[in-house]
Structure formats: structure tokens, C-alpha cells
Coordinates of C-alpha atoms in Angstrom, one line a residue:
M11 CA 8.6 -38.6 70.7
G12 CA 12.0 -40.2 70.8
R13 CA 14.9 -37.8 70.4
P14 CA 13.6 -36.6 67.1
A15 CA 15.6 -36.4 63.9
K16 CA 15.8 -33.1 62.1
H17 CA 13.3 -33.5 59.3
P18 CA 13.4 -30.9 56.5
L19 CA 9.6 -30.7 56.2
L20 CA 8.4 -31.0 59.8
L21 CA 5.7 -30.1 60.9
L22 CA 3.6 -27.9 63.1
S23 CA 0.9 -25.5 62.2
A24 CA 1.8 -21.9 62.2
S25 CA 0.7 -19.4 64.8
V26 CA -2.7 -19.3 63.2
L27 CA -3.5 -22.7 64.7
L28 CA -2.3 -21.9 68.2
L29 CA -3.8 -18.4 68.2
A30 CA -7.1 -19.9 66.9
A31 CA -7.2 -22.0 70.1
S32 CA -8.5 -18.8 71.8
H33 CA -11.9 -20.1 70.6
A34 CA -11.5 -22.9 73.2
P35 CA -13.2 -22.8 76.6
A36 CA -11.4 -21.1 79.4
E37 CA -8.4 -23.2 80.7
S38 CA -9.0 -25.3 83.7
A39 CA -6.6 -26.7 86.2
W40 CA -5.7 -29.4 83.7
A41 CA -4.1 -26.8 81.4
E42 CA -0.7 -26.7 83.0
V43 CA 1.4 -26.9 79.9
P44 CA 2.3 -23.6 78.2
S45 CA 1.9 -23.5 74.4
P46 CA 5.3 -23.5 72.7
D47 CA 6.7 -20.2 71.6
P48 CA 4.8 -19.2 68.4
L49 CA 8.0 -18.0 66.8
Y50 CA 9.3 -21.5 67.3
V51 CA 6.2 -23.0 65.8
T52 CA 6.1 -20.8 62.7
Q53 CA 9.5 -22.0 61.7
K54 CA 8.0 -25.5 61.0
E55 CA 5.9 -26.6 58.1
P56 CA 2.2 -26.9 58.9
S57 CA 1.2 -30.4 60.0
L58 CA -2.5 -30.0 60.6
H59 CA -4.8 -30.1 57.6
T60 CA -6.0 -26.6 56.9
G61 CA -9.6 -27.7 56.4
P62 CA -12.2 -29.1 58.8
Q63 CA -11.7 -32.3 60.7
T64 CA -13.2 -35.1 58.6
V65 CA -13.7 -37.6 61.5
T66 CA -17.0 -36.8 63.2
E67 CA -17.2 -39.7 65.6
L68 CA -14.4 -42.0 67.0
F69 CA -14.3 -45.7 66.1
T70 CA -16.7 -45.5 63.2
S71 CA -14.5 -45.4 60.1
D72 CA -10.9 -45.8 58.8
E73 CA -10.6 -42.1 58.3
V74 CA -7.7 -40.4 60.1
V75 CA -8.2 -38.0 63.0
E76 CA -5.4 -35.4 63.0
F77 CA -4.1 -33.5 66.1
V78 CA -1.1 -32.1 67.8
L79 CA -0.1 -33.5 71.2
T80 CA 2.1 -31.2 73.4
A81 CA 3.8 -32.5 76.5
D82 CA 7.2 -33.0 78.1
F83 CA 8.2 -36.0 76.2
D84 CA 11.6 -36.2 77.7
R85 CA 10.0 -36.7 81.1
L86 CA 7.5 -39.2 79.7
R87 CA 10.3 -41.2 78.1
K88 CA 12.0 -41.5 81.4
D89 CA 8.9 -42.9 83.2
R90 CA 8.9 -46.6 82.6
S91 CA 7.2 -47.6 85.8
Q92 CA 4.0 -49.7 85.9
E93 CA 2.8 -47.0 88.2
S94 CA 3.7 -44.2 85.8
E95 CA 2.5 -40.7 86.6
E96 CA 0.1 -38.6 84.6
N97 CA 1.7 -35.5 83.1
P98 CA 0.0 -32.3 81.9
G99 CA -0.4 -32.0 78.1
K100 CA -2.5 -30.4 75.4
V101 CA -4.3 -31.6 72.3
L102 CA -4.6 -29.2 69.5
I103 CA -7.3 -30.3 67.0
R104 CA -9.5 -28.8 64.4
K105 CA -13.3 -29.1 64.7
S106 CA -15.6 -30.0 61.8
D107 CA -15.9 -26.3 60.9
G108 CA -12.1 -25.9 60.7
V109 CA -11.7 -23.9 63.9
S110 CA -8.8 -25.2 66.0
V111 CA -9.3 -26.0 69.7
E112 CA -6.8 -26.6 72.4
I113 CA -7.8 -29.3 75.0
P114 CA -6.0 -29.9 78.3
V115 CA -5.2 -33.5 78.9
R116 CA -3.2 -35.7 81.2
V117 CA -0.6 -38.0 79.5
K118 CA 1.1 -41.1 80.9
T119 CA 3.1 -44.0 79.6
R120 CA 1.6 -47.5 79.7
G121 CA 2.1 -51.1 78.7
I122 CA 4.3 -53.9 79.9
F123 CA 6.6 -55.2 77.2
R124 CA 6.6 -52.1 75.0
L125 CA 7.1 -50.0 78.1
Q126 CA 10.7 -51.3 78.3
R127 CA 13.2 -48.8 77.1
R128 CA 15.2 -51.4 75.2
I129 CA 12.1 -52.2 73.1
C130 CA 10.4 -48.9 72.5
S131 CA 12.1 -45.5 72.8
D132 CA 8.5 -44.1 72.4
P133 CA 6.2 -46.2 74.5
P134 CA 2.5 -46.4 74.2
L135 CA 0.5 -43.6 75.9
R136 CA -2.8 -43.0 77.7
L137 CA -4.5 -39.7 77.2
N138 CA -6.9 -38.6 80.0
F139 CA -9.5 -36.1 78.7
P140 CA -11.5 -33.7 80.8
E141 CA -14.7 -35.8 80.7
T142 CA -17.0 -33.1 82.1
E143 CA -16.0 -30.4 79.6
T144 CA -17.1 -30.1 76.0
Y145 CA -15.0 -28.5 73.3
G146 CA -17.0 -29.5 70.2
T147 CA -14.5 -32.1 69.0
V148 CA -14.5 -35.9 68.4
F149 CA -13.0 -36.2 71.9
D150 CA -16.1 -34.9 73.7
G151 CA -17.4 -37.5 76.1
Q152 CA -14.2 -39.5 76.1
D153 CA -12.4 -40.2 79.4
K154 CA -9.2 -42.3 79.1
L155 CA -8.0 -43.5 75.7
K156 CA -5.1 -45.7 75.0
L157 CA -2.8 -44.5 72.2
V158 CA -0.7 -47.0 70.3
T159 CA 2.4 -45.2 69.1
H160 CA 5.2 -46.0 66.6
C161 CA 7.5 -47.5 69.3
R162 CA 10.6 -46.1 67.6
D163 CA 10.9 -43.2 65.2
S164 CA 11.4 -45.2 62.0
N165 CA 9.3 -46.2 59.1
R166 CA 9.5 -49.9 59.9
Y167 CA 8.1 -49.5 63.4
E168 CA 5.4 -47.2 62.1
Q169 CA 4.4 -49.8 59.5
N170 CA 4.3 -52.4 62.3
M171 CA 1.9 -50.2 64.2
L172 CA -0.4 -49.9 61.1
E173 CA -0.3 -53.7 60.7
E174 CA -1.4 -54.0 64.3
Y175 CA -4.3 -51.7 63.6
L176 CA -5.2 -53.9 60.6
A177 CA -5.4 -56.9 63.0
Y178 CA -8.0 -55.1 65.1
R179 CA -9.9 -54.2 62.0
V180 CA -9.9 -57.8 60.7
Y181 CA -11.5 -58.9 64.0
N182 CA -14.1 -56.1 63.7
H183 CA -15.2 -57.6 60.4
L184 CA -15.8 -60.9 62.1
T185 CA -17.5 -59.8 65.2
D186 CA -18.8 -56.8 67.1
I187 CA -17.5 -58.2 70.4
G188 CA -14.1 -56.7 70.1
F189 CA -12.2 -53.4 70.6
R190 CA -12.8 -50.7 68.0
V191 CA -9.8 -48.6 66.9
Q192 CA -9.3 -45.2 65.4
L193 CA -6.4 -44.2 63.1
A194 CA -4.7 -40.9 63.9
K195 CA -2.0 -38.7 62.6
V196 CA -0.2 -37.2 65.6
T197 CA 2.3 -34.4 65.7
Y198 CA 4.2 -34.8 69.0
M199 CA 5.4 -31.4 70.2
D200 CA 7.9 -30.9 73.0
S201 CA 6.5 -28.5 75.5
R202 CA 10.0 -27.4 76.5
G203 CA 10.7 -26.3 72.9
E204 CA 14.0 -28.2 72.8
D205 CA 13.1 -31.0 70.3
D206 CA 11.8 -30.8 66.8
P207 CA 8.2 -31.9 66.4
V208 CA 7.7 -35.5 65.1
E209 CA 4.8 -36.5 63.0
R210 CA 3.7 -40.2 63.0
M211 CA 0.7 -42.3 62.5
A212 CA -0.9 -43.9 65.6
F213 CA -4.2 -45.3 66.7
F214 CA -6.6 -45.1 69.7
I215 CA -8.2 -48.2 71.2
E216 CA -11.8 -48.1 72.5
D217 CA -11.9 -47.9 76.3
E218 CA -12.9 -51.2 77.8
D219 CA -15.8 -49.7 79.8
A220 CA -17.1 -48.1 76.6
L221 CA -16.9 -51.6 74.9
A222 CA -18.8 -53.1 77.8
T223 CA -21.5 -50.4 77.7
R224 CA -21.8 -50.7 74.0
L225 CA -22.4 -54.5 74.3
G226 CA -24.6 -54.3 77.5
G227 CA -22.2 -56.0 79.9
I228 CA -19.3 -55.5 82.3
M229 CA -15.7 -56.3 82.2
L230 CA -14.3 -58.8 84.7
E231 CA -11.5 -57.2 86.7
A232 CA -9.5 -60.3 87.6
P233 CA -10.5 -63.2 85.3
S234 CA -9.7 -66.8 86.2
T235 CA -11.6 -68.8 83.7
R236 CA -11.8 -72.2 82.0
P237 CA -12.6 -72.6 78.3
S238 CA -15.9 -74.1 79.2
D239 CA -16.9 -70.8 80.9
F240 CA -17.2 -69.0 77.6
V241 CA -19.8 -68.8 75.0
L242 CA -18.5 -71.5 72.7
D243 CA -19.1 -69.9 69.3
Q244 CA -17.3 -66.7 70.3
L245 CA -14.4 -68.6 71.9
S246 CA -13.9 -70.8 68.9
L247 CA -14.0 -67.7 66.7
L248 CA -11.2 -66.2 68.8
F249 CA -9.2 -69.4 68.5
L250 CA -9.4 -69.3 64.7
F251 CA -8.8 -65.6 64.4
Q252 CA -5.6 -65.8 66.5
F253 CA -4.4 -68.6 64.1
M254 CA -5.3 -66.3 61.2
V255 CA -3.1 -63.5 62.3
G256 CA -0.4 -65.8 63.6
N257 CA -0.8 -65.1 67.4
V258 CA 0.1 -67.3 70.3
D259 CA 0.7 -64.4 72.7
W260 CA -2.6 -64.7 74.6
G261 CA -4.5 -66.7 77.2
T262 CA -8.2 -66.6 78.2
G263 CA -7.6 -68.3 81.5
T264 CA -5.0 -65.7 82.7
G265 CA -6.5 -62.8 80.9
H266 CA -3.2 -62.4 79.0
N267 CA -4.0 -60.0 76.1
V268 CA -7.6 -60.9 76.4
K269 CA -10.3 -58.9 78.3
I270 CA -13.3 -60.8 79.5
L271 CA -16.8 -59.4 79.0
R272 CA -19.7 -60.7 81.0
T273 CA -23.3 -60.3 79.7
D274 CA -26.5 -62.0 80.4
L275 CA -25.6 -64.5 77.7
G276 CA -22.3 -65.5 79.3
L277 CA -18.6 -64.7 79.0
F278 CA -17.0 -63.4 75.9
P279 CA -13.3 -62.9 75.1
A280 CA -12.1 -59.5 73.7
P281 CA -8.5 -59.8 72.4
Y282 CA -6.0 -56.9 72.2
D283 CA -2.3 -56.3 71.7
F284 CA -1.4 -57.9 68.4
D285 CA 2.2 -56.7 68.0
W286 CA 3.5 -60.3 68.5
T287 CA 1.5 -61.7 65.6
G288 CA 2.9 -63.0 62.4
L289 CA 0.8 -60.4 60.5
V290 CA 2.8 -57.7 62.2
D291 CA 6.1 -59.5 62.5
A292 CA 7.7 -56.9 64.7
P293 CA 11.5 -57.0 65.0
Y294 CA 11.3 -58.0 68.7
A295 CA 8.6 -60.7 68.3
A296 CA 9.7 -64.4 68.6
P297 CA 8.1 -67.7 69.7
N298 CA 7.7 -68.0 73.5
E299 CA 9.2 -70.9 75.5
L300 CA 5.9 -72.8 75.2
T301 CA 5.6 -72.6 71.5
A302 CA 9.3 -72.5 70.4
P303 CA 9.5 -76.3 69.9
H304 CA 6.7 -76.1 67.3
H305 CA 7.6 -73.1 65.2
S306 CA 10.7 -71.0 64.4
S307 CA 9.1 -67.6 64.0
V308 CA 5.9 -65.8 64.7
R309 CA 5.3 -65.7 61.0
E310 CA 4.8 -69.5 61.1
R311 CA 1.3 -70.1 62.2
L312 CA 0.5 -72.4 65.2
Y313 CA -3.0 -73.2 66.3
W314 CA -3.3 -72.3 70.0
G315 CA -7.0 -73.1 70.5
V316 CA -7.9 -75.8 73.0
C317 CA -9.7 -79.1 72.2
M318 CA -13.4 -78.7 73.0
E319 CA -16.4 -80.7 72.1
G320 CA -19.0 -78.9 70.1
I321 CA -16.8 -76.6 68.1
D322 CA -18.4 -76.2 64.6
Y323 CA -15.3 -75.9 62.5
E324 CA -17.2 -76.0 59.2
G325 CA -19.4 -73.2 60.4
L326 CA -16.4 -71.3 61.5
F327 CA -14.7 -71.6 58.2
D328 CA -17.8 -70.5 56.5
R329 CA -18.0 -67.4 58.7
F330 CA -14.4 -66.5 57.8
N331 CA -15.0 -67.1 54.1
E332 CA -18.1 -64.9 54.2
N333 CA -15.9 -62.0 55.4
R334 CA -13.0 -62.8 53.1
D335 CA -13.5 -60.1 50.5
A336 CA -14.0 -57.4 53.2
I337 CA -10.9 -58.5 55.2
L338 CA -8.7 -58.6 52.1
E339 CA -10.0 -55.3 51.0
Q340 CA -9.2 -53.9 54.4
A341 CA -5.6 -55.0 54.0
R342 CA -5.3 -53.7 50.4
S343 CA -6.7 -50.2 51.3
Q344 CA -5.0 -49.8 54.7
V345 CA -4.2 -46.1 55.1
G346 CA -0.5 -45.5 55.4
L347 CA 0.6 -49.0 54.7
S348 CA 3.4 -49.3 52.1
E349 CA 2.9 -51.3 49.0
R350 CA 5.4 -53.8 50.2
N351 CA 3.6 -54.2 53.6
V352 CA 0.2 -54.4 51.9
R353 CA 1.5 -57.2 49.7
S354 CA 2.9 -59.0 52.7
A355 CA -0.3 -58.7 54.7
V356 CA -2.5 -59.8 51.8
E357 CA -0.3 -62.8 51.1
Y358 CA -0.3 -63.8 54.8
L359 CA -4.1 -63.6 55.0
E360 CA -4.6 -65.5 51.7
E361 CA -2.4 -68.3 53.1
F362 CA -4.8 -68.7 56.0
Y363 CA -7.7 -69.0 53.5
E364 CA -5.8 -71.6 51.6
I365 CA -5.5 -73.6 54.8
I366 CA -9.1 -73.5 55.9
N367 CA -10.4 -74.3 52.4
D368 CA -8.2 -77.4 52.1
P369 CA -10.0 -80.0 54.2
R370 CA -6.9 -82.2 54.7
E371 CA -4.7 -79.3 55.7
A372 CA -7.4 -77.8 58.0
R373 CA -7.7 -81.1 59.8
E374 CA -3.9 -81.4 60.2
V375 CA -2.9 -77.9 61.3
I376 CA -6.1 -76.7 63.0
I377 CA -8.7 -79.3 64.0
G378 CA -6.2 -82.0 64.9
A379 CA -3.7 -79.6 66.4
C380 CA -5.8 -78.2 69.3
R381 CA -4.3 -78.1 72.7
K382 CA -5.5 -80.6 75.4
W383 CA -6.6 -79.0 78.7
P384 CA -7.2 -80.8 82.0
G385 CA -11.0 -80.2 82.1
R386 CA -11.6 -82.1 78.8

């Protein structure tokens, strides 16, 4: 993706991988993209692990799923519309027995802010899998999956993407009511054969309908909610988590970067899109017009929770402290994150723990800093 640079050790698996795809089921109407010329492929260094795929089920571990995505990326890069079209593509992946399989997919650009060309030369994608066909891979049974890409073909942006993955995983340690994520190593291959392949880390986000099914509820399509509509314990956990990762780019009332899950127990928020957090500190992230008077950068935390009677802050702090070791270990062992970025992430998270474990500071910057809302 992006107009790729010429890397000396790129990338793609030799003709063995593409020819092994003959083990896949017969091609359907989805398979409209021809495989690149094998002679072109064999000139590149192998990118797929030669052994079996180690990921056996999506969204269950921090292991990395490896695959090759072939599509017309020049055409995708040009499609920046909110109504972007699906384009034919192919996923080449090894199964658990090491045999490679080629899966026809539909690929489209997605997003809002990162869909802008000035922000991301390589925007986020959505892969639409043939749900009714099975290929014996980790993608069996999947329908539409969001893929968070590297935004720009540089190490800094790839590190930011991994830090965003970390934010999701931190939330997963605190609650099951959140989107699960799956790390991936993707080789993007131009179906026209004009650009060199590009290998970058990425991650999938659990489909919102799959999340709802997993938790026994449904997603509200057009939420218009008040804080009092939510299960208080979960809403207050969201408030403190967003403070932990340094995020003010969200809103439960508008559904901005928060999906609303309804179950028999009530409404639950499920946050997503953490690229504007202080934990990530993306080059384009800055305080918005509402918060700019209160902090000079996203790295500077600002509590954006609302004032509500009944929030058990001491219980909340205990919950975060109980998960402290697991959260910090998640940061320290983050796959692909550089030593510098690991150190930055750990220091940022430890600063949060210093705040909540200092009663005076916690009262000043969290409990006493809540936002007033009209219904209070």
C-alpha cells in the first residue's frame, strides 16, 4: 500500500505458495483478481512463514496471523468516499498444516478522519470474506472484518498502529465488553504487478455483530443516549479507561467512537478508534476545540467523564490496580513495538497508576474534574 519504496529484502513467497493455492476450493464469482505473474513473485524474498499458521482462532491471543493481500491498491488509494466501493481481492494464507490457500475477498477503504488522503496514504480497509464457503483457515465463518493499517509506509506510523492495538488490549484486560483485536503481518501485493510488495503489521477488529452475539445483545444503530441510560459500573469504567490512555475523542451520547450494546441488563458502551490517544500520540493528533483550553497535547491527560452520583471511584481504582501487572506486561511484551515505544507506553501507563494511587491527585484530576451535564 502506498506507492511502495524499493526494499532490498521484500517480500513475497515464491511460486510454491501461489501454486500451492491449487489446494483451495474452486474459484467463485468473488475471485476476479488474477494472481500476479509467478516470475514477478519469485524475484522477491519470501514473506510468509514457511511453516504452519500458528493462529488457530481469531481474537484469542496476541499471536500474529500472516497473510498476503492482493488487490488493485492504486484504485483503492484513490477511493476516499464515505460510500467507497468494494473491489475484488485475494488473501493468500497458510493453514495449520502448512498448506497455502487462496481466498477471494472484497476490499474497500473505510473510516472518516484516516480516510483523508492528507492524513493516511494507506487508509484503513474492510475485508469482506465469502461467509458461506470454508477454506480451512482462521477466516472461516468471518464476514466483514475491519483492518487497521499502518496509515503511511513508515516505521513511526506502524508503531502508532501497534500502540493503538495495545489500547484495545488494555481494555480487554479490564472488561469483556469491548472489541477484541487480532494482530496480523500483511504483505500487500499489487494485482497489476506494477508496485513492489509492502510488508507491514496491522490488526483486525472484531465485527460489532460478532461482539453483540458473544455478549448476548444487539448493537443500537443510531444511539442517542444520556449517561443515566447506561449500566453505571461499565460507564464509569469507560470514563477512567479513556483517562488512562489519554483520550477525549469520544462521546457516548453521539456514539462518537463508542458503539452501544443493549442486553437484558441495560446499555453498555464499547469504545473503538484510539489513534487520538496520548498512549498512541499520532503525528496528526491534537486537542479538539472543546478540550484545547485545558491541555496543550493529547499526551496530557484530561478526565472527560461526566459527574454522576453513585460512581464508586475507590472500587474503580481497585479494579484497575488488580489488572496493573497484566496491563504493564501487555505493554512490555507488545509484539513489534520498539524498545523506545515500549518504554514510552509503560511510562505513560505507570503515570496513570501514580495518579489513581495518590488520593489527593485523584480527587483533583479525576473525581473533582468531571464534566457537568444538564441531566444532573
